[in-house]
Amino acid sequence: MNLDKNQGLSTRCVHTGEINDQFGAPHTPLYNTSTFVFPDTQSLVDVVQGNRPGSLYTRYGMHPNIKTLEAKLAALENAEAALSFGSGMAAEAATFLALGRKGVVCIGDVYGGTFELLDSQLRSLGVPIHFLLGSELDKLEGVLKEDIGLVYFETPTNPTLEIFDIEKISSLAHEYGSLVCIDNTFATPINQNPIALGADIVVHSATKYLGGHSDITAGAVMGRQELINEIIPWRKNLGQVPAPEVASLLCRSIRSLVIRIERQNATAHEVAEALDGLAGIKRVLYPGLTSLEGHEIARKQMNGFGGMLTIEIDADYETTTRVADQLKLIRIGPSLGGAESLCTQPVTTTHSGLTEEERHRRGITPSMIRFSFGFEDPADLIADIKQALESM
Ligand SMILES: *Cc1c(COP(=O)(O)O)cnc(C)c1O
């Protein structure tokens, strides 16, 4: 089924891109095949030359499950086109290589792998890389004057839930001819649509909320067709497509995306309010709380505040670790966006590679615990955190 722009997001999540086969499957069945055959040579030539749409070879992305997935991904971000990948990092790497070779300016805290990819691998290829903290946004215009190709950031960020104004940064970047790419993994397309706010490209680690069940690793890029066209050969020849099984599972996940995210938004908000002001907790960082510095911008550019929340315990690292270890329902582990609630101490995982001084500059303390809330009952999650705090 083709995308109907008048349809609501939930309808598009269920129906866009689905192929109804001759057996009457309600959605695209899994085509577990690496190649496709043709009745005659001319039929193959037509597909190779692009005169007729069709499947050809899975690594090229010319595969029904991958095409179904990409129609859904584009619909999610209201983009002209989308590409799927074997991981979020694969999506980012192809995007940087296709569109960021003139230079990348990265704003605020980003995923550890993104930082490493930019700071080590891309820099080693001679790509000019600039990092600006959120507190250094006044320097952005100066950097853009150096003819930088790509501005890249996350909002909300991990783990401090810093919020950046997508509209404002995009219009400044465009004045200087730079493209803007947002990692929308934390917010999800349900809560935030960067392209509608002026960004050019959106990337996702579909391993997280889009997958939503902690059972697949995948990535996505959405944007204008002309930009996606530049990324296609990089994905093809770096061999980054997702396996058909993964594409099929991700489509299954996207069908329930809206109801999952609405539930996770509501749970995180309820937990945030329950924890705010509780003895033993110094700060609750959640975009939906008016106490968060970026709350006003979040209200303006987000449709929901997400399922991620960070608390700062009013104690040292050892006590914070004891609190985390005392949690029973909420498991300790990296990653996010699944059915089960998880927590992690950023100093032990996501930001363990940074020096203490660098973490301090970013406002990341040893007393922070980051939560990803799943589908459990909010009352059980709140009770679990409260009983863990009693161990302080
Ligand atoms: C996990 C994550 C990534 C990397 O995604 P993978 O699927 O693990 O490659 C990128 N950005 C953010 C914000 C993430 O949380």
Short mmCIF file of C-alpha atoms and ligand atoms in Angstrom, two decimals:
data_model
loop_
_atom_site.label_atom_id
_atom_site.label_comp_id
_atom_site.label_asym_id
_atom_site.label_seq_id
_atom_site.Cartn_x
_atom_site.Cartn_y
_atom_site.Cartn_z
CA MET A 1 0.00 0.00 0.00
CA ASN A 2 1.36 3.42 -0.93
CA LEU A 3 1.75 6.31 1.46
CA ASP A 4 -1.34 8.48 1.80
CA LYS A 5 -0.22 11.77 3.32
CA ASN A 6 -3.72 12.47 4.62
CA GLN A 7 -3.66 9.39 6.81
CA GLY A 8 -2.68 9.65 10.44
CA LEU A 9 0.58 8.33 11.78
CA SER A 10 -0.86 5.20 13.40
CA THR A 11 -2.60 4.22 10.16
CA ARG A 12 0.59 4.76 8.20
CA CYS A 13 2.60 2.69 10.70
CA VAL A 14 0.28 -0.26 10.11
CA HIS A 15 -0.37 -0.06 6.38
CA THR A 16 2.31 1.89 4.50
CA GLY A 17 4.51 -0.21 2.25
CA GLU A 18 2.81 -3.55 2.96
CA ILE A 19 2.61 -6.00 0.08
CA ASN A 20 -0.46 -8.23 0.01
CA ASP A 21 0.67 -11.41 -1.71
CA GLN A 22 -1.33 -14.01 -3.63
CA PHE A 23 -1.89 -16.05 -0.46
CA GLY A 24 -3.68 -13.17 1.25
CA ALA A 25 -1.06 -12.27 3.86
CA PRO A 26 -2.20 -9.06 5.62
CA HIS A 27 1.38 -7.77 5.55
CA THR A 28 4.58 -8.43 3.60
CA PRO A 29 5.67 -12.00 4.39
CA LEU A 30 9.33 -12.72 5.09
CA TYR A 31 11.20 -13.33 1.83
CA ASN A 32 14.29 -15.08 3.08
CA THR A 33 16.29 -14.80 -0.10
CA SER A 34 19.54 -13.19 -1.16
CA THR A 35 18.74 -12.99 -4.88
CA PHE A 36 15.81 -13.02 -7.33
CA VAL A 37 15.22 -14.78 -10.63
CA PHE A 38 13.56 -13.59 -13.84
CA PRO A 39 11.46 -15.24 -16.57
CA ASP A 40 13.78 -13.86 -19.29
CA THR A 41 16.77 -11.60 -19.87
CA GLN A 42 14.75 -8.51 -20.84
CA SER A 43 12.87 -8.65 -17.51
CA LEU A 44 16.17 -8.64 -15.65
CA VAL A 45 17.59 -5.82 -17.79
CA ASP A 46 14.48 -3.71 -17.14
CA VAL A 47 14.98 -3.98 -13.38
CA VAL A 48 18.76 -3.43 -13.55
CA GLN A 49 18.26 -0.31 -15.69
CA GLY A 50 15.53 0.97 -13.41
CA ASN A 51 12.81 0.91 -16.09
CA ARG A 52 10.66 -1.31 -13.94
CA PRO A 53 10.58 -1.53 -10.14
CA GLY A 54 11.48 -4.96 -8.87
CA SER A 55 13.64 -7.04 -6.60
CA LEU A 56 17.12 -7.98 -7.72
CA TYR A 57 19.73 -8.59 -5.06
CA THR A 58 19.32 -8.21 -1.32
CA ARG A 59 22.53 -6.27 -0.58
CA TYR A 60 21.40 -3.57 -3.02
CA GLY A 61 18.29 -3.10 -0.89
CA MET A 62 16.19 -4.33 -3.84
CA HIS A 63 14.19 -6.72 -1.72
CA PRO A 64 10.47 -6.69 -0.72
CA ASN A 65 10.99 -6.68 3.06
CA ILE A 66 13.56 -3.90 2.83
CA LYS A 67 11.32 -1.89 0.49
CA THR A 68 8.33 -2.35 2.80
CA LEU A 69 10.44 -1.19 5.73
CA GLU A 70 11.76 1.85 3.90
CA ALA A 71 8.28 2.99 2.86
CA LYS A 72 7.30 2.86 6.53
CA LEU A 73 10.46 4.65 7.69
CA ALA A 74 9.93 7.49 5.22
CA ALA A 75 6.29 7.79 6.30
CA LEU A 76 7.32 7.99 9.96
CA GLU A 77 9.43 11.11 9.45
CA ASN A 78 7.30 12.49 6.60
CA ALA A 79 10.39 12.25 4.42
CA GLU A 80 10.61 11.78 0.65
CA ALA A 81 12.77 8.69 1.07
CA ALA A 82 14.44 6.41 3.61
CA LEU A 83 17.18 3.80 3.77
CA SER A 84 17.46 0.97 6.26
CA PHE A 85 20.73 -0.35 7.69
CA GLY A 86 22.16 -3.20 9.72
CA SER A 87 22.72 -0.87 12.71
CA GLY A 88 22.41 2.73 13.80
CA MET A 89 26.16 3.17 13.45
CA ALA A 90 26.01 1.85 9.88
CA ALA A 91 23.37 4.48 9.10
CA GLU A 92 25.50 7.23 10.60
CA ALA A 93 28.72 6.07 8.94
CA ALA A 94 27.14 6.01 5.47
CA THR A 95 25.59 9.45 6.09
CA PHE A 96 28.87 10.99 7.20
CA LEU A 97 30.77 9.45 4.28
CA ALA A 98 28.18 10.55 1.73
CA LEU A 99 27.35 14.02 3.04
CA GLY A 100 29.95 15.01 5.63
CA ARG A 101 33.26 14.81 3.82
CA LYS A 102 33.68 18.61 3.73
CA GLY A 103 33.52 18.60 7.51
CA VAL A 104 31.21 17.83 10.41
CA VAL A 105 30.33 20.01 13.37
CA CYS A 106 28.87 17.96 16.18
CA ILE A 107 26.89 19.80 18.84
CA GLY A 108 26.42 18.62 22.42
CA ASP A 109 26.64 15.11 23.79
CA VAL A 110 26.25 12.34 21.26
CA TYR A 111 26.21 8.57 21.42
CA GLY A 112 29.66 7.19 22.33
CA GLY A 113 30.02 5.34 19.03
CA THR A 114 29.20 8.51 17.08
CA PHE A 115 31.84 10.44 18.99
CA GLU A 116 34.44 7.78 18.29
CA LEU A 117 33.51 7.47 14.61
CA LEU A 118 33.88 11.23 14.14
CA ASP A 119 36.85 11.81 16.42
CA SER A 120 38.92 8.79 15.34
CA GLN A 121 37.90 7.17 12.04
CA LEU A 122 36.59 10.19 10.10
CA ARG A 123 39.32 12.45 11.42
CA SER A 124 41.91 9.88 10.30
CA LEU A 125 40.49 10.14 6.77
CA GLY A 126 41.21 13.88 6.87
CA VAL A 127 37.63 15.05 7.43
CA PRO A 128 37.60 18.27 9.51
CA ILE A 129 35.67 17.52 12.72
CA HIS A 130 34.52 20.11 15.25
CA PHE A 131 32.87 19.42 18.61
CA LEU A 132 30.88 22.13 20.36
CA LEU A 133 29.29 21.66 23.77
CA GLY A 134 25.75 22.89 24.30
CA SER A 135 27.25 25.79 26.28
CA GLU A 136 29.35 26.77 23.26
CA LEU A 137 26.53 27.29 20.75
CA ASP A 138 27.63 30.92 20.33
CA LYS A 139 30.69 29.54 18.49
CA LEU A 140 28.60 27.71 15.88
CA GLU A 141 28.41 30.58 13.41
CA GLY A 142 32.21 30.98 13.45
CA VAL A 143 32.68 27.28 12.67
CA LEU A 144 30.05 27.38 9.90
CA LYS A 145 32.05 30.13 8.18
CA GLU A 146 34.71 27.49 7.48
CA ASP A 147 32.36 25.91 4.91
CA ILE A 148 31.35 22.88 6.95
CA GLY A 149 29.16 20.37 5.12
CA LEU A 150 27.15 18.87 7.95
CA VAL A 151 25.83 19.94 11.35
CA TYR A 152 25.01 16.95 13.52
CA PHE A 153 23.32 16.62 16.91
CA GLU A 154 20.94 14.73 19.17
CA THR A 155 18.05 16.23 21.10
CA PRO A 156 17.23 15.26 23.81
CA THR A 157 20.80 14.20 24.57
CA ASN A 158 22.11 11.30 26.59
CA PRO A 159 22.23 11.28 29.60
CA THR A 160 21.52 14.88 30.65
CA LEU A 161 18.44 15.33 28.40
CA GLU A 162 19.80 18.57 27.03
CA ILE A 163 17.46 20.11 24.44
CA PHE A 164 18.59 21.91 21.29
CA ASP A 165 16.39 24.16 19.17
CA ILE A 166 16.20 22.28 15.84
CA GLU A 167 14.51 25.14 13.98
CA LYS A 168 17.00 27.77 15.11
CA ILE A 169 20.13 25.70 14.49
CA SER A 170 18.83 24.51 11.11
CA SER A 171 18.16 28.01 9.84
CA LEU A 172 21.61 29.20 10.92
CA ALA A 173 23.28 26.18 9.28
CA HIS A 174 21.32 26.73 6.07
CA GLU A 175 22.46 30.37 5.91
CA TYR A 176 25.98 29.00 5.54
CA GLY A 177 25.05 26.20 3.14
CA SER A 178 25.42 23.36 5.64
CA LEU A 179 23.11 20.39 5.89
CA VAL A 180 21.61 19.44 9.25
CA CYS A 181 21.39 15.85 10.46
CA ILE A 182 19.60 14.90 13.68
CA ASP A 183 19.91 11.60 15.54
CA ASN A 184 16.24 11.20 16.51
CA THR A 185 16.70 7.88 18.36
CA PHE A 186 15.79 9.17 21.83
CA ALA A 187 12.76 11.19 20.79
CA THR A 188 11.37 8.78 18.15
CA PRO A 189 9.31 10.05 15.17
CA ILE A 190 6.22 9.95 17.38
CA ASN A 191 7.57 12.66 19.66
CA GLN A 192 9.64 14.76 17.30
CA ASN A 193 9.89 15.30 13.54
CA PRO A 194 13.17 17.09 12.81
CA ILE A 195 12.49 17.37 9.06
CA ALA A 196 9.29 19.31 9.73
CA LEU A 197 11.39 21.63 11.93
CA GLY A 198 13.93 22.31 9.17
CA ALA A 199 16.50 19.50 9.43
CA ASP A 200 17.63 17.83 6.21
CA ILE A 201 18.43 14.31 7.39
CA VAL A 202 17.28 12.16 10.29
CA VAL A 203 19.14 9.07 11.52
CA HIS A 204 17.87 6.44 13.94
CA SER A 205 19.28 3.55 15.83
CA ALA A 206 16.28 1.32 15.10
CA THR A 207 17.81 -1.05 17.65
CA LYS A 208 16.09 1.12 20.27
CA TYR A 209 12.50 2.41 20.10
CA LEU A 210 11.73 1.59 16.47
CA GLY A 211 12.62 -2.06 17.13
CA GLY A 212 11.23 -1.73 20.63
CA HIS A 213 11.73 -5.31 21.86
CA SER A 214 15.53 -5.53 22.42
CA ASP A 215 15.67 -8.26 19.78
CA ILE A 216 17.12 -6.62 16.66
CA THR A 217 20.00 -4.37 15.63
CA ALA A 218 19.14 -1.95 12.80
CA GLY A 219 19.39 1.64 11.63
CA ALA A 220 17.63 4.15 9.41
CA VAL A 221 18.23 7.37 7.48
CA MET A 222 15.40 9.58 6.22
CA GLY A 223 15.50 12.71 4.05
CA ARG A 224 15.00 14.24 0.62
CA GLN A 225 15.39 11.88 -2.32
CA GLU A 226 18.43 13.77 -3.69
CA LEU A 227 20.28 13.33 -0.39
CA ILE A 228 19.25 9.70 0.03
CA ASN A 229 20.50 9.08 -3.53
CA GLU A 230 23.97 10.15 -2.42
CA ILE A 231 23.92 7.66 0.47
CA ILE A 232 22.69 4.68 -1.60
CA PRO A 233 26.04 3.75 -3.23
CA TRP A 234 27.86 3.96 0.11
CA ARG A 235 25.38 1.60 1.73
CA LYS A 236 25.47 -0.74 -1.24
CA ASN A 237 29.24 -1.03 -1.46
CA LEU A 238 29.96 -0.94 2.25
CA GLY A 239 27.43 -3.78 2.44
CA GLN A 240 25.29 -2.27 5.21
CA VAL A 241 21.73 -3.46 4.48
CA PRO A 242 19.75 -5.23 7.21
CA ALA A 243 19.00 -8.94 6.76
CA PRO A 244 15.45 -9.66 5.46
CA GLU A 245 14.53 -11.23 8.85
CA VAL A 246 15.54 -8.00 10.58
CA ALA A 247 13.66 -5.84 8.09
CA SER A 248 10.57 -7.98 8.60
CA LEU A 249 10.83 -7.83 12.41
CA LEU A 250 11.32 -4.09 12.30
CA CYS A 251 8.14 -3.70 10.21
CA ARG A 252 6.30 -5.76 12.82
CA SER A 253 7.64 -3.37 15.47
CA ILE A 254 6.70 -0.21 13.60
CA ARG A 255 3.08 -1.38 13.35
CA SER A 256 2.83 -0.96 17.13
CA LEU A 257 5.15 2.04 17.44
CA VAL A 258 2.56 4.70 18.25
CA ILE A 259 0.89 2.76 21.06
CA ARG A 260 4.23 1.73 22.53
CA ILE A 261 5.64 5.25 22.56
CA GLU A 262 2.47 6.81 23.95
CA ARG A 263 2.63 4.31 26.81
CA GLN A 264 6.35 4.90 27.42
CA ASN A 265 5.86 8.69 27.36
CA ALA A 266 3.10 8.44 29.94
CA THR A 267 5.06 6.07 32.18
CA ALA A 268 8.24 8.17 32.15
CA HIS A 269 6.23 11.32 32.90
CA GLU A 270 4.44 9.63 35.79
CA VAL A 271 7.72 8.32 37.24
CA ALA A 272 9.37 11.74 36.78
CA GLU A 273 6.65 13.42 38.80
CA ALA A 274 6.72 10.73 41.48
CA LEU A 275 10.51 11.02 41.91
CA ASP A 276 10.72 14.81 41.72
CA GLY A 277 11.52 16.14 45.18
CA LEU A 278 11.91 12.69 46.75
CA ALA A 279 14.49 12.41 49.58
CA GLY A 280 17.78 11.00 48.27
CA ILE A 281 17.26 12.37 44.75
CA LYS A 282 19.06 15.59 43.94
CA ARG A 283 17.65 16.14 40.47
CA VAL A 284 15.25 14.51 38.05
CA LEU A 285 16.10 15.25 34.43
CA TYR A 286 13.07 14.78 32.17
CA PRO A 287 11.99 17.02 29.25
CA GLY A 288 8.41 17.10 30.56
CA LEU A 289 9.39 18.67 33.90
CA THR A 290 9.34 22.48 33.96
CA SER A 291 12.55 22.32 36.03
CA LEU A 292 14.55 21.05 33.04
CA GLU A 293 16.50 23.88 31.42
CA GLY A 294 15.32 23.03 27.90
CA HIS A 295 11.69 22.39 28.87
CA GLU A 296 10.28 25.37 26.92
CA ILE A 297 12.06 24.37 23.70
CA ALA A 298 11.01 20.75 24.27
CA ARG A 299 7.37 21.89 24.57
CA LYS A 300 7.71 23.80 21.34
CA GLN A 301 9.33 21.10 19.20
CA MET A 302 8.20 17.81 20.76
CA ASN A 303 4.79 16.12 20.66
CA GLY A 304 5.66 13.99 23.67
CA PHE A 305 8.56 13.97 26.11
CA GLY A 306 9.83 10.43 25.62
CA GLY A 307 10.58 7.41 27.76
CA MET A 308 14.09 8.37 28.93
CA LEU A 309 14.78 9.91 32.31
CA THR A 310 17.95 10.52 34.34
CA ILE A 311 18.16 10.99 38.09
CA GLU A 312 21.02 12.34 40.12
CA ILE A 313 21.33 10.66 43.49
CA ASP A 314 22.21 12.91 46.41
CA ALA A 315 25.31 10.84 47.21
CA ASP A 316 28.63 9.60 45.82
CA TYR A 317 29.33 6.97 43.15
CA GLU A 318 29.45 4.06 45.62
CA THR A 319 26.04 4.86 47.09
CA THR A 320 24.59 5.43 43.61
CA THR A 321 25.88 2.02 42.57
CA ARG A 322 24.25 0.49 45.65
CA VAL A 323 20.92 2.06 44.68
CA ALA A 324 21.23 0.70 41.12
CA ASP A 325 22.19 -2.75 42.43
CA GLN A 326 19.16 -2.73 44.72
CA LEU A 327 16.68 -2.34 41.85
CA LYS A 328 14.78 -5.57 41.31
CA LEU A 329 12.30 -4.99 38.49
CA ILE A 330 14.43 -2.52 36.57
CA ARG A 331 17.47 -4.35 35.18
CA ILE A 332 20.97 -2.94 34.82
CA GLY A 333 22.05 -2.77 31.20
CA PRO A 334 22.95 -0.45 28.35
CA SER A 335 20.52 0.23 25.50
CA LEU A 336 16.97 1.51 25.68
CA GLY A 337 13.56 1.51 24.09
CA GLY A 338 12.55 -2.09 24.82
CA ALA A 339 9.60 -3.66 26.63
CA GLU A 340 11.63 -4.11 29.80
CA SER A 341 12.78 -1.12 31.86
CA LEU A 342 16.55 -0.74 32.03
CA CYS A 343 18.94 1.50 33.90
CA THR A 344 22.58 2.37 33.53
CA GLN A 345 25.10 4.60 35.24
CA PRO A 346 26.52 6.75 32.41
CA VAL A 347 30.00 6.78 34.00
CA THR A 348 30.16 2.99 33.77
CA THR A 349 28.84 2.58 30.23
CA THR A 350 27.88 5.30 27.77
CA HIS A 351 30.43 7.83 29.00
CA SER A 352 33.11 5.57 30.53
CA GLY A 353 35.50 6.47 27.71
CA LEU A 354 35.62 10.15 28.69
CA THR A 355 38.02 11.57 31.30
CA GLU A 356 36.52 12.80 34.55
CA GLU A 357 37.24 16.36 33.46
CA GLU A 358 35.43 15.90 30.15
CA ARG A 359 32.44 14.39 31.95
CA HIS A 360 32.42 17.32 34.35
CA ARG A 361 32.40 19.77 31.44
CA ARG A 362 29.34 17.94 30.07
CA GLY A 363 27.55 17.94 33.40
CA ILE A 364 27.71 14.14 33.68
CA THR A 365 28.23 13.12 37.29
CA PRO A 366 29.09 9.79 39.00
CA SER A 367 25.73 10.08 40.82
CA MET A 368 23.58 9.76 37.71
CA ILE A 369 21.38 6.83 36.82
CA ARG A 370 19.69 6.82 33.41
CA PHE A 371 16.41 4.97 32.95
CA SER A 372 14.65 3.65 29.88
CA PHE A 373 11.09 2.81 30.85
CA GLY A 374 9.35 -0.11 29.21
CA PHE A 375 5.78 -1.38 29.29
CA GLU A 376 5.50 -2.34 32.98
CA ASP A 377 2.94 -0.72 35.27
CA PRO A 378 4.21 2.70 36.37
CA ALA A 379 3.27 1.98 40.02
CA ASP A 380 5.58 -1.06 40.03
CA LEU A 381 8.45 0.95 38.56
CA ILE A 382 7.99 3.75 41.09
CA ALA A 383 7.83 1.24 43.95
CA ASP A 384 11.03 -0.42 42.71
CA ILE A 385 12.95 2.86 42.65
CA LYS A 386 11.61 3.86 46.07
CA GLN A 387 12.66 0.58 47.69
CA ALA A 388 16.13 0.91 46.10
CA LEU A 389 16.51 4.42 47.54
CA GLU A 390 15.91 2.97 51.00
CA SER A 391 19.28 1.21 50.74
CA MET A 392 21.10 4.59 50.81
C1 LIG B 1 22.37 3.08 20.24
C2 LIG B 1 22.50 4.41 19.62
C3 LIG B 1 23.22 4.58 18.43
C4 LIG B 1 23.93 3.44 17.74
O1 LIG B 1 23.03 2.50 17.29
P1 LIG B 1 23.38 0.93 17.02
O2 LIG B 1 22.12 0.40 16.51
O3 LIG B 1 23.85 0.36 18.32
O4 LIG B 1 24.49 0.93 16.01
C5 LIG B 1 23.26 5.85 17.88
N1 LIG B 1 22.66 6.90 18.48
C6 LIG B 1 21.97 6.77 19.64
C7 LIG B 1 21.32 7.95 20.24
C8 LIG B 1 21.87 5.52 20.25
O5 LIG B 1 21.20 5.40 21.40
#
